Amino acid sequence: RPVVAEPVTVFAAASLKTALDDVAAGYDGEVTLSYAGSSMLARQVQQGAPADVVFLANTDWMDVLEADGLIASGTRVDLLGNRLVLAGPAGAAPVEIGPQLDLGAMLGDGRLAMALVQAVPAGIYGKAALESLGLWAAVEHRVAQVDNVRAALALVSLGQVPLGVVYATDALADPHVDALGVFPQSSHPPIRYPVAAVAGREDAGAAFLAFLTGPEARTIFAAHGFAVLGD
Amino acid sequence: MEWLSPAEWEAVRLSLRVSFWATLVALPFGLFVAYALARWRFPGKQVVNGLVHLPLILPPVVTGYLLLLVFSPRAPVGGFLQSLGISFAFHWTGAALAAGIMGFPLMVRAMRLSIEAVDPKLEQAAATLGASRIWVFATVTLPMVLPGVLAGSILAFAKAMGEFGATITFVSNIPGQTQTLPSAIYAFLQVPGGEASALRLVLVAVVVAMLALLLSEWVSRRVAARVGGA
Amino acid sequence: MEWLSPAEWEAVRLSLRVSFWATLVALPFGLFVAYALARWRFPGKQVVNGLVHLPLILPPVVTGYLLLLVFSPRAPVGGFLQSLGISFAFHWTGAALAAGIMGFPLMVRAMRLSIEAVDPKLEQAAATLGASRIWVFATVTLPMVLPGVLAGSILAFAKAMGEFGATITFVSNIPGQTQTLPSAIYAFLQVPGGEASALRLVLVAVVVAMLALLLSEWVSRRVAARVGGA
Amino acid sequence: MLEVAVRHRLGDFTLDAVFDAPQGLTVLFGRSGSGKTSVINAVAGLIRPDAGRVRVGDRVLGDTAQGIWLPPDRRGLGYIFQEGRLFPHLSVRQNLLYGRWFSRSSLPLDPVVEMLGLGGLLTRRPGALSGGEKQRVAIGRALLADPGLILADEPLAALDEARKAEILPYFERLRDEARCPILYVSHSAAEVARLATTVVVLQDGRVIRQGTASEVLSDPAVTPAGIRAVGAVLEARVAAHHEDGLTELDACGLSLFLPRVRQDIGAPLRVRIAAQEVILSRNRPEGLSALNILPGTVDSIREGDGPGAMVSLDTAAGRVLARITRRSAEALGLAPGVSCFAVVKTVAIAREDVGGA
Amino acid sequence: MLEVAVRHRLGDFTLDAVFDAPQGLTVLFGRSGSGKTSVINAVAGLIRPDAGRVRVGDRVLGDTAQGIWLPPDRRGLGYIFQEGRLFPHLSVRQNLLYGRWFSRSSLPLDPVVEMLGLGGLLTRRPGALSGGEKQRVAIGRALLADPGLILADEPLAALDEARKAEILPYFERLRDEARCPILYVSHSAAEVARLATTVVVLQDGRVIRQGTASEVLSDPAVTPAGIRAVGAVLEARVAAHHEDGLTELDACGLSLFLPRVRQDIGAPLRVRIAAQEVILSRNRPEGLSALNILPGTVDSIREGDGPGAMVSLDTAAGRVLARITRRSAEALGLAPGVSCFAVVKTVAIAREDVGGA
Ligand SMILES: Nc1ncnc2c1ncn2[C@@H]1O[C@H](COP(=O)(O)OP(=O)(O)OP(=O)(O)O)[C@@H](O)[C@H]1O
Ligand SMILES: Nc1ncnc2c1ncn2[C@@H]1O[C@H](COP(=O)(O)OP(=O)(O)OP(=O)(O)O)[C@@H](O)[C@H]1O
Ligand SMILES: [Mg+2]
Ligand SMILES: [Mg+2]
């Protein structure tokens, strides 16, 4: 590991903030972390943003960047994974998530909080999962979509809705919320957090990328509830 | 090819409805607060003034979050309203509430400026002719501040048409209920290749808001012509 | 315990700087546009009026995206500016640009209302005494619209303090560079357990904006007292 | 009838005016800046004085000692402001009718519109009126409020003579029909003499003199409106209307001829005779065009700074003042106790100097 | 010197005024709403008439036929508005000095402040002034702009007589020192007679009569200001200043006595003699206090609607008008060609009726 690394600018999905802040704190060099939504970050990279490393919550946008030739070849790694859970108020009874689940009954006259099902990854995955389990039709008109998964969690946390579909990492951190059940991994496309160096800036990003995939970082990510891929 | 999908039409209609009601309902409150800030002295005036500006200062998401906190069924206010059968959650009225609150500072400022510009000598003249305070307001102050009321309303309306962060946080995005144009636009912008669809909706929003603007300018000119005379 | 981390202090400072410059630079343009809209007749006036209101109508993300498309180093305009050594994208000046544009409609409306309230008879009187148009503006119109200029500026400043969507879309959220208070708040709200930190920053934002508001009210009262007299 | 006592500070200026006027029209007289408008504003309730009391008949409109200070809208006023203050957003008709919305009665619009010559203007807005037209609308607006107290601050200043001559009788009628007390500011001696029941003279915020029009205007020591305002006011009755257009008055046995007045025979009348229009003669003059010749005795001669002298003459009709040159006074050998004749032209007593008493 | 031709429509009102006035002070005279302010606004460039031409001396301020219409700030004006229009955000001093910022010269402030009695008010704002004080500041502001053309729209209307008497000589001096032409609106016959070089009478937007003050005011057919405005204006020279405070004038061989005037011996003077103040006598009257007795011949007798008759008398000093009753005219046997005497009191010729010619 180099003694003093070059300063590095990382554009990272906002949902990674807590974990990535911790990871960067252990990095022996200057790291600037810019957190925003994946789509914003990708567009900014498309427009020539001064990012050395991009770390997204969404493989689609990374695919776009890759297709545009904006990421350094061979640097892309799907570093983290996550799970979808059905979140409910703390203390509620756990359920088995499968085709037999009577989600409609569980909701009563309440709604199911999700991120935007057409636009935001957590929502897209959630809808896919519910569809593959045959549950979507029952709740399609009962979904309250919000612009990000944290807002969905907030709805559950505040009791505004009885249930929400969120990431495991989110449910873990909120004391008012429990994960009532985990969606089977097979029910939706794998949830990946790809990271890559930006084309033309791989020198600045290489060291940090290496650090991200190193053991120290892995431990921290795991502690925040992420599945660290590529083990 | 349909230019807008039925769901999108629904979003247009809903945006209009939300903006209209947000503006209309905010109007009397805005006028009252503007009048109080312009003309009265009372303890805590600066606090009221600050509160009115708050939605402008806070990131919209925070405003939406605070609204959630206040109006959620677990909160006292929300619980009380629910016991009365009033619920904003996931309902277009909640979207209107959020839009109204976000536009409130703009509305109040415009009205307040106009009220401050009214010559108190004219109000005095009305009083000497027997008009009580409320009549003075209705027959002299109000007609003279109409341009400001209009300007404030159009600002609030435009703001309501564009409001997104607070609305989606507070009432989420339920097609036909709370999916306004900006939510729909936002959704398109999140996915690769959604720009074209977003652009279509942006154009619709712009056209609608411009029509409202032109209408307000026209009304405003008529009002001004009436007052100006020479 | 430190109440704010150095990075957060940095965000506070940056927000202030961005809002200050956004307001200051927008001021002359706002005044000019407001005057033109209030007093001149020219073809395309309604188009200008519409353009001014656009940032209010569009979801902020759209405005930010449009700014990004225009001013990014890869776009013609942005490239040209960069060749002149002027850079907006991913720079604090870009945050100021975004904030200024978002506050522009509020500023212009307030100023325009004030200008429309100035009695042209006083301007005529100044002209008969030999003051050319520009002098009439500087010695009569401007002093009389100061309350409106101030109101418009404070609205724009408050808006700049709270602006988020357009800013983060245009210049991203780079600490020390483009991370304003609202962006920092946003980042905290995106992760579990960030609410407490977000709340702290919200309080800071509110306090700063309230101080600015109080200052403006105080200045405004002094100006009004000067003009009022009796 | 009208009791006013106001103490109030405005910057360096201190208003400290106390007066008590009988039923009728009270003129506030005084130089620019002497506090006339301030007094009226206090009576109207537009300023709340540091200390003060305002009473109209039995109605106490304000008494700071008792903590009473009625708001303007509960005082039943018709205030004609010095500067118009028309409502710019209302038409002339709406301006005129504004006060009627709030008063129980409803005076007819037409006579007032006609008197003020506003017929063609009813649909205009004030912005499209001339200065004098605005002033007339302001007068109409106050009168049509059917007030219990009229406050008129130089209501006729912007008007031409012909228009004044049309409006003055209206104020006279208001005064005479005892419809309501009137507080009236004017700089015109002719207006004062013709209208005033009582004159209150203000100077630097204080009342320096108060009395009937005849007392105040015939006091050569108090000539706030300049020397031309000095004159005597005689009380007379209409004796006959002659065919040649003259009216003969009986002023305590003396005949006075005037251009025809509208009052009926027997009606009391007040006639102001300006001091400068009186010619004196030791012998009864013959063959002059002047028809009014009043025998009398010189009471006093007061010499001024200039070439003039003010001669007070006691006649059967009352005190008459004559301002003549000192040279003439000497040439005629005038001195107290000397008898002589006052000659006054019929037409010199202009219409605005004649009013019902 | 001053050429004005304006055609302009304002709603129903059509202004169509054409006149051409020599150097000096031109009074616009006419009833309320006759178009006086509109004419002045056109001359000031505040309205751009449908068609018009305005010239002052050699300077063409506007000529719509040539497409010229100078903006107000390039016309070198001092406009005293009918309604004040002070700048509310500036102090009285700043208001007064406003025009000086833009004119090359800098008239001293103090004399104007003193004449207008504004000494104690310089630091105030207009909101804290009385009506008359505002008007005086407006006068001062216009005068201090050192204008090439003064436009004064009823500048003295809100002022008391004493203050008027202080300001009138200033306008006279401006007129006489040929400093700049003055266009002046007034409803007061005394002001007109004293100040006017030329009088332009407006009615319904048209010029119905134009001439010197003596011509217009002595024409009994044109009495726009009411019958009292009728009078003759005599030209005379100062003959002697007597010790008893009288000034003797020589009006073409006839002596006239006036209260002392400030003009030097030999200076030309204009004296207005109001028709109603003239007494006629067939015989030279003796023993009267009136000092001025002018022999003459009756030129015409014009009977009015009322009891009066207007007698024109040709005297050596010029035409004198006397308004007497028909009864007196008959009693004295007056008819054209009859010789008689006009009697005028010395003090009846008040100071505001006397001005340098
Ligand atoms: N904007 C307008 N629209 C219609 N008529 C108007 C307008 N402005 C003025 N007038 C009319 O034009 C006429 C002339 O107005 P102007 O102000 O010149 O009168 P004036 O002679 O100055 O009268 P005053 O002595 O009352 O001030 C008036 O009858 C007035 O009603
Ligand atoms: N707000 C104020 N502050 C200080 N002085 C004031 C204020 N308002 C009025 N004054 C002064 O009070 C005095 C009386 O004013 P007021 O308006 O009563 O005079 P007025 O008799 O009506 O005079 P005018 O005939 O000129 O209208 C004036 O000297 C004026 O300068
Ligand atoms: Mg006054
Ligand atoms: Mg006028």
Short mmCIF file of C-alpha atoms in Angstrom, two decimals, chain E residues 26 40 62 65 67 112 116 145 154 183 192 194 223 228 237 247 272 295 349:
data_model
loop_
_atom_site.label_atom_id
_atom_site.label_comp_id
_atom_site.label_asym_id
_atom_site.label_seq_id
_atom_site.Cartn_x
_atom_site.Cartn_y
_atom_site.Cartn_z
CA THR E 26 -48.38 84.31 -19.40
CA ILE E 40 -48.86 72.89 -19.16
CA GLY E 62 -41.32 69.93 -29.65
CA ALA E 65 -44.78 67.53 -37.55
CA GLY E 67 -41.09 64.28 -35.17
CA VAL E 112 -35.35 81.19 -1.58
CA LEU E 116 -40.65 80.83 1.44
CA ALA E 145 -33.62 74.31 -10.71
CA GLU E 154 -51.84 77.43 -9.09
CA LEU E 183 -46.56 80.03 -17.76
CA VAL E 192 -53.57 87.77 -12.82
CA ARG E 194 -50.60 91.92 -10.99
CA THR E 223 -65.35 87.47 -17.16
CA ARG E 228 -65.45 90.71 -9.51
CA ARG E 237 -45.05 106.14 -13.88
CA THR E 247 -46.69 107.33 -3.75
CA ARG E 272 -55.44 97.44 -11.69
CA PRO E 295 -62.27 113.02 -15.04
CA ILE E 349 -55.79 99.74 -4.84
#
